[in-house]
Short mmCIF file of C-alpha atoms and ligand atoms in Angstrom, two decimals:
data_model
loop_
_atom_site.label_atom_id
_atom_site.label_comp_id
_atom_site.label_asym_id
_atom_site.label_seq_id
_atom_site.Cartn_x
_atom_site.Cartn_y
_atom_site.Cartn_z
CA MET A 1 0.00 0.00 0.00
CA THR A 2 1.45 3.41 -0.93
CA ASP A 3 1.77 5.97 1.84
CA ILE A 4 -0.69 8.64 0.73
CA SER A 5 0.84 11.29 3.02
CA LYS A 6 4.01 11.15 0.92
CA GLN A 7 2.17 11.76 -2.33
CA ASP A 8 2.26 15.04 -4.20
CA ARG A 9 -0.28 17.42 -2.82
CA VAL A 10 -2.66 19.10 -5.27
CA LEU A 11 -4.30 22.26 -3.98
CA ILE A 12 -8.02 22.64 -4.58
CA PHE A 13 -9.05 26.17 -5.52
CA ASP A 14 -12.81 26.54 -5.55
CA THR A 15 -14.37 29.29 -7.65
CA THR A 16 -18.07 28.38 -7.25
CA LEU A 17 -18.68 31.76 -5.66
CA ARG A 18 -16.93 33.71 -8.44
CA ASP A 19 -16.74 31.90 -11.80
CA GLY A 20 -19.67 29.65 -10.84
CA GLU A 21 -21.87 32.52 -9.80
CA GLN A 22 -21.06 34.28 -13.07
CA SER A 23 -23.24 31.69 -14.81
CA PRO A 24 -26.39 33.50 -16.03
CA GLY A 25 -29.19 32.80 -13.56
CA ALA A 26 -26.95 31.45 -10.80
CA THR A 27 -27.12 34.54 -8.58
CA MET A 28 -26.66 33.79 -4.90
CA THR A 29 -27.56 35.96 -1.95
CA LEU A 30 -24.95 36.95 0.62
CA SER A 31 -26.25 34.48 3.19
CA GLU A 32 -26.22 31.68 0.61
CA LYS A 33 -22.63 32.50 -0.29
CA ILE A 34 -21.64 32.49 3.35
CA GLU A 35 -23.22 29.06 3.89
CA ILE A 36 -21.44 27.64 0.85
CA ALA A 37 -18.11 29.16 1.88
CA SER A 38 -18.39 27.60 5.31
CA MET A 39 -19.14 24.18 3.75
CA LEU A 40 -16.19 24.55 1.35
CA ASP A 41 -13.95 25.41 4.27
CA GLU A 42 -15.16 22.44 6.29
CA MET A 43 -14.63 20.03 3.43
CA GLY A 44 -10.98 21.09 3.16
CA VAL A 45 -10.85 23.36 0.11
CA ASP A 46 -7.46 25.14 0.14
CA ILE A 47 -8.39 28.38 -1.60
CA ILE A 48 -11.83 29.95 -1.98
CA GLU A 49 -12.25 32.53 -4.71
CA ALA A 50 -14.86 34.64 -3.00
CA GLY A 51 -15.73 37.20 -5.66
CA PHE A 52 -14.73 40.13 -7.79
CA PRO A 53 -14.60 43.02 -5.29
CA ILE A 54 -14.58 45.89 -7.84
CA ALA A 55 -17.69 44.50 -9.58
CA SER A 56 -20.16 45.76 -6.98
CA GLU A 57 -20.69 46.65 -3.34
CA GLY A 58 -22.35 43.24 -2.98
CA ASP A 59 -19.27 41.40 -4.25
CA PHE A 60 -17.01 43.49 -2.02
CA GLU A 61 -19.10 42.74 1.05
CA ALA A 62 -19.37 39.05 0.10
CA VAL A 63 -15.58 38.68 0.03
CA THR A 64 -15.13 40.17 3.50
CA GLU A 65 -18.03 38.19 5.00
CA ILE A 66 -16.94 34.92 3.38
CA ALA A 67 -13.55 35.30 5.00
CA LYS A 68 -15.24 35.23 8.42
CA ALA A 69 -17.16 32.06 7.55
CA ALA A 70 -14.10 30.23 6.20
CA PRO A 71 -11.28 30.59 8.71
CA ASN A 72 -9.04 27.84 7.32
CA ALA A 73 -8.92 28.50 3.59
CA VAL A 74 -6.95 31.13 1.73
CA ILE A 75 -9.48 33.76 0.64
CA CYS A 76 -8.93 35.11 -2.82
CA GLY A 77 -10.43 38.06 -4.66
CA LEU A 78 -10.29 38.66 -8.42
CA ALA A 79 -8.95 41.84 -10.00
CA ARG A 80 -8.29 42.98 -13.56
CA ALA A 81 -4.87 44.44 -14.34
CA LYS A 82 -6.01 47.87 -13.18
CA ASP A 83 -4.88 49.85 -10.16
CA ALA A 84 -8.43 50.44 -8.95
CA ASP A 85 -9.33 46.74 -9.21
CA ILE A 86 -6.21 45.60 -7.39
CA ASP A 87 -6.59 48.18 -4.62
CA ARG A 88 -10.26 47.33 -4.15
CA CYS A 89 -9.46 43.63 -4.09
CA TRP A 90 -6.85 44.20 -1.39
CA GLU A 91 -9.34 46.27 0.64
CA ALA A 92 -11.72 43.30 0.54
CA VAL A 93 -9.23 40.57 1.47
CA LYS A 94 -6.69 42.37 3.63
CA ASN A 95 -8.27 41.41 6.95
CA CYS A 96 -8.49 37.72 6.10
CA ALA A 97 -6.11 35.43 7.93
CA ARG A 98 -4.68 34.27 4.59
CA PRO A 99 -5.47 36.71 1.78
CA ARG A 100 -4.69 36.30 -1.91
CA ILE A 101 -5.02 38.73 -4.82
CA HIS A 102 -5.77 37.07 -8.16
CA THR A 103 -5.09 39.42 -11.05
CA PHE A 104 -5.54 38.59 -14.72
CA ILE A 105 -5.36 39.92 -18.24
CA GLY A 106 -6.31 38.36 -21.59
CA THR A 107 -3.06 37.50 -23.39
CA SER A 108 -4.29 35.78 -26.58
CA PRO A 109 -4.33 37.79 -29.84
CA LEU A 110 -8.11 38.19 -29.59
CA HIS A 111 -7.90 39.46 -26.03
CA ARG A 112 -4.96 41.77 -26.74
CA ASP A 113 -7.12 43.37 -29.42
CA ILE A 114 -9.85 44.36 -26.94
CA PRO A 115 -7.77 47.04 -25.16
CA GLY A 116 -5.73 47.44 -28.37
CA LEU A 117 -2.39 46.70 -26.70
CA THR A 118 0.76 45.53 -28.48
CA LYS A 119 2.64 42.59 -27.01
CA ASP A 120 5.20 44.95 -25.46
CA GLU A 121 2.56 47.26 -24.03
CA MET A 122 0.75 44.32 -22.48
CA ALA A 123 4.01 43.02 -21.03
CA ASP A 124 4.38 46.38 -19.25
CA VAL A 125 0.84 46.20 -17.91
CA ILE A 126 1.53 42.71 -16.53
CA HIS A 127 4.70 43.88 -14.83
CA THR A 128 2.99 46.93 -13.30
CA SER A 129 -0.15 45.13 -12.16
CA VAL A 130 1.58 42.13 -10.58
CA THR A 131 4.12 44.42 -8.89
CA ARG A 132 1.28 46.52 -7.47
CA ALA A 133 -0.53 43.44 -6.19
CA ARG A 134 2.65 42.01 -4.69
CA ASN A 135 3.43 45.26 -2.90
CA LEU A 136 0.10 44.87 -1.15
CA CYS A 137 -0.07 41.13 -0.58
CA ASP A 138 2.45 38.28 -0.21
CA ASN A 139 0.17 35.82 -1.96
CA VAL A 140 -0.46 36.83 -5.60
CA GLN A 141 -1.95 34.70 -8.34
CA TRP A 142 -1.63 35.79 -11.94
CA SER A 143 -3.67 34.46 -14.89
CA PRO A 144 -3.07 34.99 -18.60
CA MET A 145 -6.72 34.73 -19.64
CA ASP A 146 -7.25 32.58 -22.75
CA ALA A 147 -3.78 31.12 -22.18
CA THR A 148 -4.53 28.07 -24.32
CA ARG A 149 -5.00 30.31 -27.38
CA THR A 150 -1.96 32.47 -26.63
CA GLU A 151 1.19 32.05 -28.75
CA ALA A 152 3.61 29.73 -26.88
CA ASP A 153 6.55 32.15 -26.89
CA TYR A 154 4.44 35.05 -25.75
CA LEU A 155 2.85 32.94 -23.01
CA CYS A 156 6.33 32.01 -21.70
CA ARG A 157 7.38 35.65 -21.84
CA THR A 158 4.36 36.90 -19.89
CA VAL A 159 4.62 34.16 -17.27
CA GLU A 160 8.28 35.06 -16.76
CA ILE A 161 7.37 38.72 -16.26
CA ALA A 162 4.66 37.80 -13.75
CA ILE A 163 7.03 35.57 -11.78
CA LYS A 164 9.74 38.26 -11.73
CA ALA A 165 7.15 40.79 -10.54
CA GLY A 166 6.32 38.56 -7.58
CA ALA A 167 3.45 36.24 -8.55
CA THR A 168 3.44 33.15 -6.35
CA THR A 169 0.87 31.14 -8.32
CA ILE A 170 0.60 31.09 -12.11
CA ASN A 171 -2.81 29.98 -13.29
CA ILE A 172 -3.30 28.77 -16.86
CA PRO A 173 -6.92 29.32 -17.91
CA ASP A 174 -8.56 27.49 -20.76
CA THR A 175 -11.10 30.27 -20.82
CA VAL A 176 -13.27 28.99 -23.66
CA GLY A 177 -12.81 25.26 -23.10
CA TYR A 178 -10.75 24.87 -26.26
CA THR A 179 -7.83 22.70 -25.21
CA ALA A 180 -7.56 18.90 -25.05
CA PRO A 181 -5.69 16.71 -22.53
CA ARG A 182 -2.42 16.30 -24.44
CA GLU A 183 -2.17 20.01 -25.18
CA SER A 184 -3.18 20.96 -21.63
CA ALA A 185 -0.26 18.87 -20.34
CA GLU A 186 2.16 20.19 -22.97
CA ILE A 187 1.48 23.81 -22.03
CA ILE A 188 2.25 23.19 -18.36
CA ARG A 189 5.33 21.13 -19.21
CA MET A 190 6.58 23.83 -21.59
CA LEU A 191 6.19 26.56 -18.97
CA ILE A 192 7.97 24.51 -16.31
CA ASP A 193 10.81 23.69 -18.73
CA ARG A 194 11.26 27.06 -20.36
CA VAL A 195 10.38 29.81 -17.92
CA PRO A 196 13.12 30.98 -15.54
CA GLY A 197 11.86 30.88 -11.96
CA ALA A 198 9.13 28.34 -12.77
CA ASP A 199 10.31 26.13 -9.92
CA GLU A 200 9.54 28.88 -7.41
CA VAL A 201 5.83 29.13 -8.17
CA ILE A 202 2.82 26.84 -8.18
CA PHE A 203 1.19 26.25 -11.54
CA ALA A 204 -2.58 26.05 -11.58
CA THR A 205 -5.01 24.76 -14.17
CA HIS A 206 -8.39 26.44 -14.79
CA CYS A 207 -10.54 24.67 -17.35
CA HIS A 208 -13.95 25.28 -18.87
CA ASN A 209 -16.07 22.43 -20.14
CA ASP A 210 -17.20 23.60 -23.58
CA LEU A 211 -16.00 20.40 -25.23
CA GLY A 212 -16.71 18.21 -22.22
CA MET A 213 -13.00 17.84 -21.42
CA ALA A 214 -12.53 20.07 -18.37
CA THR A 215 -11.90 17.21 -15.95
CA ALA A 216 -9.54 15.37 -18.33
CA ASN A 217 -7.70 18.60 -19.15
CA SER A 218 -7.24 19.48 -15.47
CA LEU A 219 -5.91 16.03 -14.60
CA ALA A 220 -3.57 16.06 -17.60
CA ALA A 221 -2.20 19.41 -16.40
CA VAL A 222 -1.59 17.90 -12.96
CA GLU A 223 0.30 14.99 -14.48
CA ALA A 224 2.49 17.54 -16.23
CA GLY A 225 3.27 19.38 -13.01
CA ALA A 226 0.37 21.69 -12.13
CA ARG A 227 -0.31 21.55 -8.39
CA GLN A 228 -3.50 23.56 -8.12
CA ILE A 229 -6.83 22.73 -9.76
CA GLU A 230 -9.43 25.46 -10.12
CA CYS A 231 -12.94 24.09 -10.06
CA THR A 232 -16.53 24.53 -8.96
CA ILE A 233 -19.08 22.37 -7.20
CA ASN A 234 -21.25 20.51 -9.74
CA GLY A 235 -19.11 22.09 -12.47
CA LEU A 236 -21.23 25.24 -12.13
CA GLY A 237 -20.09 28.02 -14.43
CA GLU A 238 -20.80 29.97 -17.56
CA ARG A 239 -21.79 28.09 -20.73
CA ALA A 240 -20.90 24.41 -20.18
CA GLY A 241 -19.37 25.24 -16.82
CA ASN A 242 -16.00 24.82 -15.10
CA THR A 243 -14.10 21.71 -14.02
CA ALA A 244 -16.24 19.90 -11.44
CA LEU A 245 -14.54 19.68 -8.04
CA GLU A 246 -16.16 16.34 -7.23
CA GLU A 247 -14.91 14.80 -10.49
CA VAL A 248 -11.23 15.71 -10.19
CA VAL A 249 -11.10 14.91 -6.48
CA MET A 250 -12.79 11.51 -6.85
CA ALA A 251 -10.76 10.66 -9.96
CA MET A 252 -7.52 11.20 -8.03
CA LYS A 253 -8.87 9.18 -5.12
CA VAL A 254 -10.32 6.25 -7.07
CA ARG A 255 -7.43 6.03 -9.57
CA ASN A 256 -4.72 6.89 -7.10
CA ASP A 257 -2.76 3.98 -8.55
CA ILE A 258 -2.18 5.92 -11.78
CA MET A 259 -2.70 9.47 -10.44
CA PRO A 260 -0.80 9.43 -7.15
CA TYR A 261 -1.83 12.86 -5.94
CA ARG A 262 -3.33 13.86 -2.62
CA THR A 263 -5.89 16.52 -1.76
CA ASP A 264 -7.19 17.53 1.65
CA ILE A 265 -10.81 17.18 0.63
CA ASP A 266 -13.14 15.25 2.91
CA THR A 267 -15.03 13.51 0.13
CA THR A 268 -17.88 12.46 2.43
CA LYS A 269 -19.00 16.09 2.34
CA ILE A 270 -19.42 16.16 -1.45
CA MET A 271 -23.08 15.20 -1.67
CA ALA A 272 -24.25 17.77 0.85
CA ILE A 273 -22.49 20.68 -0.82
CA SER A 274 -23.57 19.49 -4.25
CA ARG A 275 -27.21 19.64 -3.14
CA LYS A 276 -26.69 23.00 -1.51
CA VAL A 277 -25.15 24.55 -4.63
CA ALA A 278 -27.88 23.05 -6.84
CA THR A 279 -30.53 24.58 -4.60
CA VAL A 280 -29.14 28.05 -4.21
CA SER A 281 -27.97 28.41 -7.81
CA GLY A 282 -31.16 26.95 -9.24
CA PHE A 283 -29.04 24.74 -11.50
CA ALA A 284 -30.30 21.22 -10.97
CA VAL A 285 -27.74 18.43 -11.30
CA GLN A 286 -28.42 16.27 -14.34
CA TYR A 287 -29.47 12.72 -13.37
CA ASN A 288 -26.51 11.05 -15.08
CA LYS A 289 -23.86 13.54 -13.91
CA ALA A 290 -20.68 11.79 -12.76
CA ILE A 291 -20.35 11.40 -8.96
CA VAL A 292 -23.30 13.54 -7.81
CA GLY A 293 -26.09 12.72 -10.31
CA LYS A 294 -29.17 10.95 -8.96
CA ASN A 295 -28.35 7.89 -11.08
CA ALA A 296 -24.61 7.83 -10.41
CA PHE A 297 -25.03 4.92 -7.99
CA ALA A 298 -28.31 3.48 -9.29
CA HIS A 299 -28.22 0.06 -10.90
CA GLU A 300 -31.41 -0.70 -12.74
CA SER A 301 -30.62 -3.42 -15.22
CA GLY A 302 -31.19 -6.98 -14.01
CA ILE A 303 -27.62 -8.07 -14.76
CA HIS A 304 -26.17 -5.14 -12.83
CA GLN A 305 -28.48 -5.61 -9.85
CA ASP A 306 -27.62 -9.28 -9.66
CA GLY A 307 -23.90 -8.50 -9.87
CA MET A 308 -24.22 -5.79 -7.23
CA LEU A 309 -25.90 -8.16 -4.80
CA LYS A 310 -23.11 -10.70 -5.22
CA ASN A 311 -20.34 -8.13 -4.81
CA ALA A 312 -20.75 -4.34 -5.00
CA GLU A 313 -17.29 -4.04 -6.57
CA ASN A 314 -18.63 -5.78 -9.68
CA PHE A 315 -20.20 -2.54 -10.80
CA GLU A 316 -19.13 0.10 -8.29
CA ILE A 317 -15.72 1.74 -8.48
CA MET A 318 -16.44 3.83 -5.41
CA ARG A 319 -18.85 3.46 -2.54
CA PRO A 320 -21.83 5.80 -2.12
CA GLU A 321 -20.69 6.58 1.41
CA ASP A 322 -17.34 7.86 0.04
CA ILE A 323 -19.18 10.93 -1.21
CA GLY A 324 -21.56 11.12 1.74
CA LEU A 325 -24.52 9.30 0.25
CA SER A 326 -26.38 7.30 2.87
CA GLU A 327 -27.11 3.78 1.73
CA THR A 328 -30.54 3.46 3.22
CA ASN A 329 -33.72 4.99 1.92
CA LEU A 330 -35.66 4.48 5.16
CA VAL A 331 -39.16 5.72 4.73
CA MET A 332 -40.40 8.24 7.26
CA GLY A 333 -43.94 9.27 8.04
CA LYS A 334 -46.14 11.33 10.33
CA HIS A 335 -45.19 9.27 13.38
CA SER A 336 -41.48 9.90 12.96
CA GLY A 337 -40.06 12.08 15.71
CA ARG A 338 -37.62 14.94 15.79
CA ALA A 339 -34.64 12.73 16.69
CA ALA A 340 -35.34 10.42 13.76
CA LEU A 341 -35.61 13.42 11.45
CA ARG A 342 -32.34 14.86 12.73
CA SER A 343 -30.52 11.56 12.24
CA LYS A 344 -32.01 11.08 8.77
CA LEU A 345 -31.02 14.60 7.74
CA GLU A 346 -27.52 14.08 9.11
CA ASN A 347 -27.28 10.96 6.98
CA LEU A 348 -28.26 13.03 3.99
CA GLY A 349 -25.52 15.52 4.82
CA TYR A 350 -27.57 18.28 6.49
CA ASP A 351 -26.11 19.43 9.77
CA LEU A 352 -28.81 21.53 11.44
CA GLY A 353 -28.76 23.69 14.53
CA ASP A 354 -31.63 23.29 17.02
CA ASN A 355 -33.61 26.26 15.71
CA GLN A 356 -33.26 25.17 12.11
CA LEU A 357 -34.34 21.65 13.04
CA LYS A 358 -37.40 23.02 14.83
CA ASP A 359 -38.41 24.89 11.70
CA VAL A 360 -37.78 21.95 9.37
CA PHE A 361 -39.69 19.62 11.72
CA VAL A 362 -42.80 21.80 11.42
CA ARG A 363 -42.54 21.62 7.63
CA PHE A 364 -41.88 17.90 7.78
CA LYS A 365 -45.04 17.32 9.84
CA ALA A 366 -47.08 19.43 7.44
CA LEU A 367 -45.76 17.37 4.55
CA ALA A 368 -46.38 14.09 6.38
CA ASP A 369 -50.00 15.13 6.90
CA ARG A 370 -50.40 15.35 3.14
CA LYS A 371 -48.12 12.52 2.07
CA LYS A 372 -48.10 9.10 3.72
CA GLU A 373 -44.55 8.06 3.02
CA ILE A 374 -41.64 10.48 3.07
CA TYR A 375 -38.58 9.35 1.10
CA ASP A 376 -35.04 10.75 1.05
CA GLU A 377 -35.90 12.71 -2.09
CA ASP A 378 -38.85 14.32 -0.28
CA LEU A 379 -36.59 15.46 2.54
CA ILE A 380 -34.03 16.83 0.09
CA ALA A 381 -36.82 18.76 -1.66
CA LEU A 382 -38.08 19.97 1.72
CA MET A 383 -34.60 21.21 2.62
CA SER A 384 -34.25 22.94 -0.74
CA ASP A 385 -37.59 24.58 -0.21
CA SER A 386 -36.69 25.87 3.24
CA ASN A 387 -33.56 27.32 1.68
CA ALA A 388 -35.58 28.94 -1.05
CA GLN A 389 -38.10 30.62 1.32
CA ALA A 390 -36.14 32.86 3.64
CA GLU A 391 -37.58 34.69 6.64
CA ASP A 392 -36.37 38.04 5.33
CA ASP A 393 -37.79 37.62 1.80
CA HIS A 394 -39.43 40.80 0.56
CA ILE A 395 -42.27 38.90 -1.13
CA LYS A 396 -43.99 35.90 0.45
CA VAL A 397 -46.85 33.66 -0.67
CA LYS A 398 -49.50 33.78 2.08
CA PHE A 399 -52.60 32.25 0.52
CA LEU A 400 -53.55 30.71 -2.80
CA ARG A 401 -56.76 29.14 -4.09
CA VAL A 402 -57.23 28.28 -7.74
CA VAL A 403 -60.26 27.36 -9.75
CA CYS A 404 -59.41 25.01 -12.59
CA GLY A 405 -61.03 22.41 -14.78
CA THR A 406 -62.77 22.18 -18.13
CA GLN A 407 -64.75 25.38 -17.66
CA ALA A 408 -62.72 28.48 -18.56
CA PRO A 409 -61.60 30.93 -17.33
CA GLN A 410 -59.37 29.42 -14.67
CA SER A 411 -58.64 31.81 -11.85
CA ALA A 412 -56.33 32.34 -8.89
CA GLU A 413 -57.16 34.08 -5.63
CA LEU A 414 -53.85 35.12 -4.13
CA THR A 415 -52.49 36.90 -1.06
CA LEU A 416 -48.88 37.99 -1.07
CA GLY A 417 -46.95 39.63 1.74
CA VAL A 418 -45.03 42.43 0.03
CA GLY A 419 -42.57 44.22 2.28
CA GLY A 420 -44.58 43.07 5.30
CA VAL A 421 -47.98 44.23 3.96
CA ASP A 422 -50.58 41.68 2.82
CA GLN A 423 -52.06 42.31 -0.62
CA GLN A 424 -54.85 40.35 -2.29
CA ILE A 425 -56.04 39.88 -5.85
CA THR A 426 -57.97 37.50 -8.08
CA ALA A 427 -56.75 37.02 -11.63
CA SER A 428 -57.66 34.72 -14.48
CA GLY A 429 -55.50 32.97 -17.04
CA ASP A 430 -55.08 30.13 -19.43
CA GLY A 431 -54.92 27.39 -16.80
CA PRO A 432 -54.25 27.61 -13.04
CA VAL A 433 -50.49 28.30 -13.29
CA ASP A 434 -50.99 31.10 -15.82
CA ALA A 435 -53.73 32.60 -13.62
CA THR A 436 -51.43 32.42 -10.58
CA PHE A 437 -48.52 34.06 -12.42
CA ASN A 438 -50.86 36.79 -13.69
CA ALA A 439 -51.99 37.42 -10.12
CA ILE A 440 -48.39 37.71 -8.91
CA LYS A 441 -47.59 40.08 -11.76
CA GLU A 442 -50.50 42.32 -10.87
CA LEU A 443 -49.44 42.52 -7.24
CA VAL A 444 -45.74 42.91 -8.06
CA PRO A 445 -45.54 44.67 -11.45
CA HIS A 446 -42.27 43.98 -13.27
CA THR A 447 -40.87 43.72 -16.78
CA ALA A 448 -38.99 40.45 -16.35
CA SER A 449 -39.83 37.80 -18.92
CA LEU A 450 -40.37 34.15 -18.11
CA GLN A 451 -37.66 32.09 -19.80
CA LEU A 452 -38.25 28.67 -18.31
CA TYR A 453 -40.96 26.93 -16.34
CA GLN A 454 -40.14 23.36 -15.36
CA VAL A 455 -41.91 20.83 -13.14
CA HIS A 456 -40.38 17.60 -11.78
CA ALA A 457 -42.06 14.94 -9.67
CA VAL A 458 -39.75 14.25 -6.72
CA THR A 459 -40.95 10.66 -6.19
CA GLU A 460 -43.51 8.36 -7.74
CA GLY A 461 -47.23 8.37 -7.00
CA THR A 462 -49.96 10.96 -7.35
CA ASP A 463 -49.20 12.44 -3.92
CA ALA A 464 -45.60 13.13 -4.96
CA GLN A 465 -44.09 16.54 -4.32
CA ALA A 466 -43.37 18.65 -7.37
CA THR A 467 -40.24 20.76 -7.62
CA VAL A 468 -40.73 23.75 -9.85
CA SER A 469 -38.01 25.90 -11.43
CA VAL A 470 -38.75 29.31 -12.87
CA ARG A 471 -36.13 31.28 -14.79
CA MET A 472 -36.69 34.98 -15.48
CA GLU A 473 -34.80 37.66 -17.34
CA GLU A 474 -34.84 41.42 -16.89
CA ASP A 475 -32.42 43.72 -18.75
CA GLY A 476 -29.89 40.92 -19.17
CA LYS A 477 -30.16 39.87 -15.53
CA ILE A 478 -31.18 36.23 -15.24
CA VAL A 479 -32.44 34.58 -12.07
CA THR A 480 -33.79 31.14 -11.24
CA GLY A 481 -36.36 30.46 -8.53
CA GLN A 482 -37.24 27.05 -7.10
CA SER A 483 -39.77 25.54 -4.77
CA ALA A 484 -41.34 22.21 -3.83
CA ASP A 485 -44.83 21.27 -2.69
CA THR A 486 -47.30 18.43 -3.09
CA ASP A 487 -49.48 21.03 -4.82
CA THR A 488 -47.90 21.88 -8.16
CA VAL A 489 -49.60 25.28 -8.39
CA VAL A 490 -48.44 26.30 -4.90
CA ALA A 491 -44.89 25.18 -5.79
CA SER A 492 -45.16 27.24 -9.00
CA ALA A 493 -46.29 30.35 -7.14
CA LYS A 494 -43.47 30.01 -4.61
CA ALA A 495 -40.85 29.37 -7.30
CA TYR A 496 -42.01 32.48 -9.21
CA VAL A 497 -41.86 34.56 -6.03
CA ASN A 498 -38.44 33.10 -5.20
CA ALA A 499 -37.21 34.25 -8.63
CA LEU A 500 -38.65 37.74 -8.04
CA ASN A 501 -36.93 37.98 -4.65
CA LYS A 502 -33.63 37.04 -6.28
CA LEU A 503 -34.21 39.60 -9.00
CA MET A 504 -34.64 42.29 -6.37
CA VAL A 505 -31.29 41.27 -4.85
CA LYS A 506 -29.70 41.34 -8.28
CA ARG A 507 -31.12 44.76 -9.10
CA LEU A 508 -29.32 46.13 -6.06
CA ARG A 509 -26.03 44.84 -7.38
CA THR A 510 -24.37 46.80 -10.12
CA ALA A 511 -23.50 44.74 -13.20
CA PRO A 512 -19.77 43.89 -13.39
CA PRO A 513 -17.67 45.94 -15.77
CA GLU A 514 -17.96 44.79 -19.38
CA GLU A 515 -14.42 43.41 -19.76
CA SER A 516 -14.77 41.21 -16.70
CA LYS A 517 -17.71 39.29 -18.11
CA SER A 518 -15.61 37.08 -20.35
CA ALA A 519 -13.53 35.90 -17.39
O1 KIV B 601 -11.78 31.48 -17.42
C1 KIV B 601 -10.98 32.37 -17.13
O2 KIV B 601 -10.10 32.77 -17.91
C2 KIV B 601 -11.09 32.98 -15.80
C3 KIV B 601 -9.94 33.84 -15.36
C4 KIV B 601 -10.37 35.10 -14.73
C5 KIV B 601 -9.05 33.05 -14.48
O3 KIV B 601 -12.02 32.74 -15.10
ZN1 ZN B 602 -13.04 30.85 -15.81
#
């Protein structure tokens, strides 16, 4: 047996709260970010990229608050190669126990064209910006954005400048998910071989998944010498997303025989954080997603089930409990007590304080009154729903009664609490959901357009809970709301209201500067 403590350590840099949150519709509130940061910290993530402090007051505040919730990790803020960005970033991270400034500039021909800089002019900007960051902070990461489409010689030159100016980590972003494993490895190898001072810094890999190769590209970079992987939970991120944390970590664990690298991640915490990120971002995990998908450990075919019963290793390369999935799907019901609920939720990865448990227990009892058997999936939906409906929400669904059936028009009688004041209305529409949405729109007028309305049955049976997702867009701002209920129309109303609440949060935040959006 190899001694794992002697293996090369790969640092895990999580950017769920920065690159992940940049995904259209994945807006998170401050309290959601804080909860995720604390879970990332507890699971052993080395560096948390907490935001882009110059982008908005909200991002600035998030970075400082996240630092308090994550006392062990290095807290990193992002900054363009501009004095104001770097200074603002330092303001946000300077009181963290272990701060890092991450500054970047697009080095590929296409990106050099945007500010209209020559290679020499850009080289000067890199020198000045990294020097400025290093004068403020001992821990500086530099990224040549779109590195994989940057000319090899120029990439080496810029990395050398950044190292000389004091960068301690050099991150190589595959910004548009263009590279492939062999090339990803070659770039890292080339930089290590050719750049003076390369042995004094840590090389990082930052991949996007446009061609579905982010995990393979990240691992190839590690084999070539990179010792930091940048990733997000569930692979959340713009377009096809970023490298998924759970995939690279589990790949190195399961195939440690051929990838002998060590991380500090407690993999049993993966499932809980995956669910949390899916809930708060509104980006559901696809059923057949590696590691965290609902079907990742499900064996339906007869041959597989038979093989599994004889020996789980026949068809399982890792155990469900390795990622924090409880094996049992013990059914609960209205006679189940608080202790049983707490233990069940702990098994599912939810660690609740007494007050939270009290609140969830009330919801659990209400659900059990309507639904005889409560499965794991029901509890997960219940937890997602309690996350979605926050005490301090500006808009709340108080009462809803719909009239539906073959006789038009269908109508909805609705009471919303808006800023603490109850408001009522009755509206009609083409079906009960349309009538309900019309009622909400009359009580809370807005110009956001509905982009997606999706309903999923959580379990089987006609008393199953429905989870509803609603995606809305207003002036380029996209938000996703979610809710669950045994009544599909109630779940729809709450999901719509959840989206509106998120939109209000987003309106308060200024849009990030144009150039930063491609990051
Ligand atoms: O994808 C990218 O290039 C980035 C950089 C800012 C690191 O996210
Ligand atoms: Zn990125």
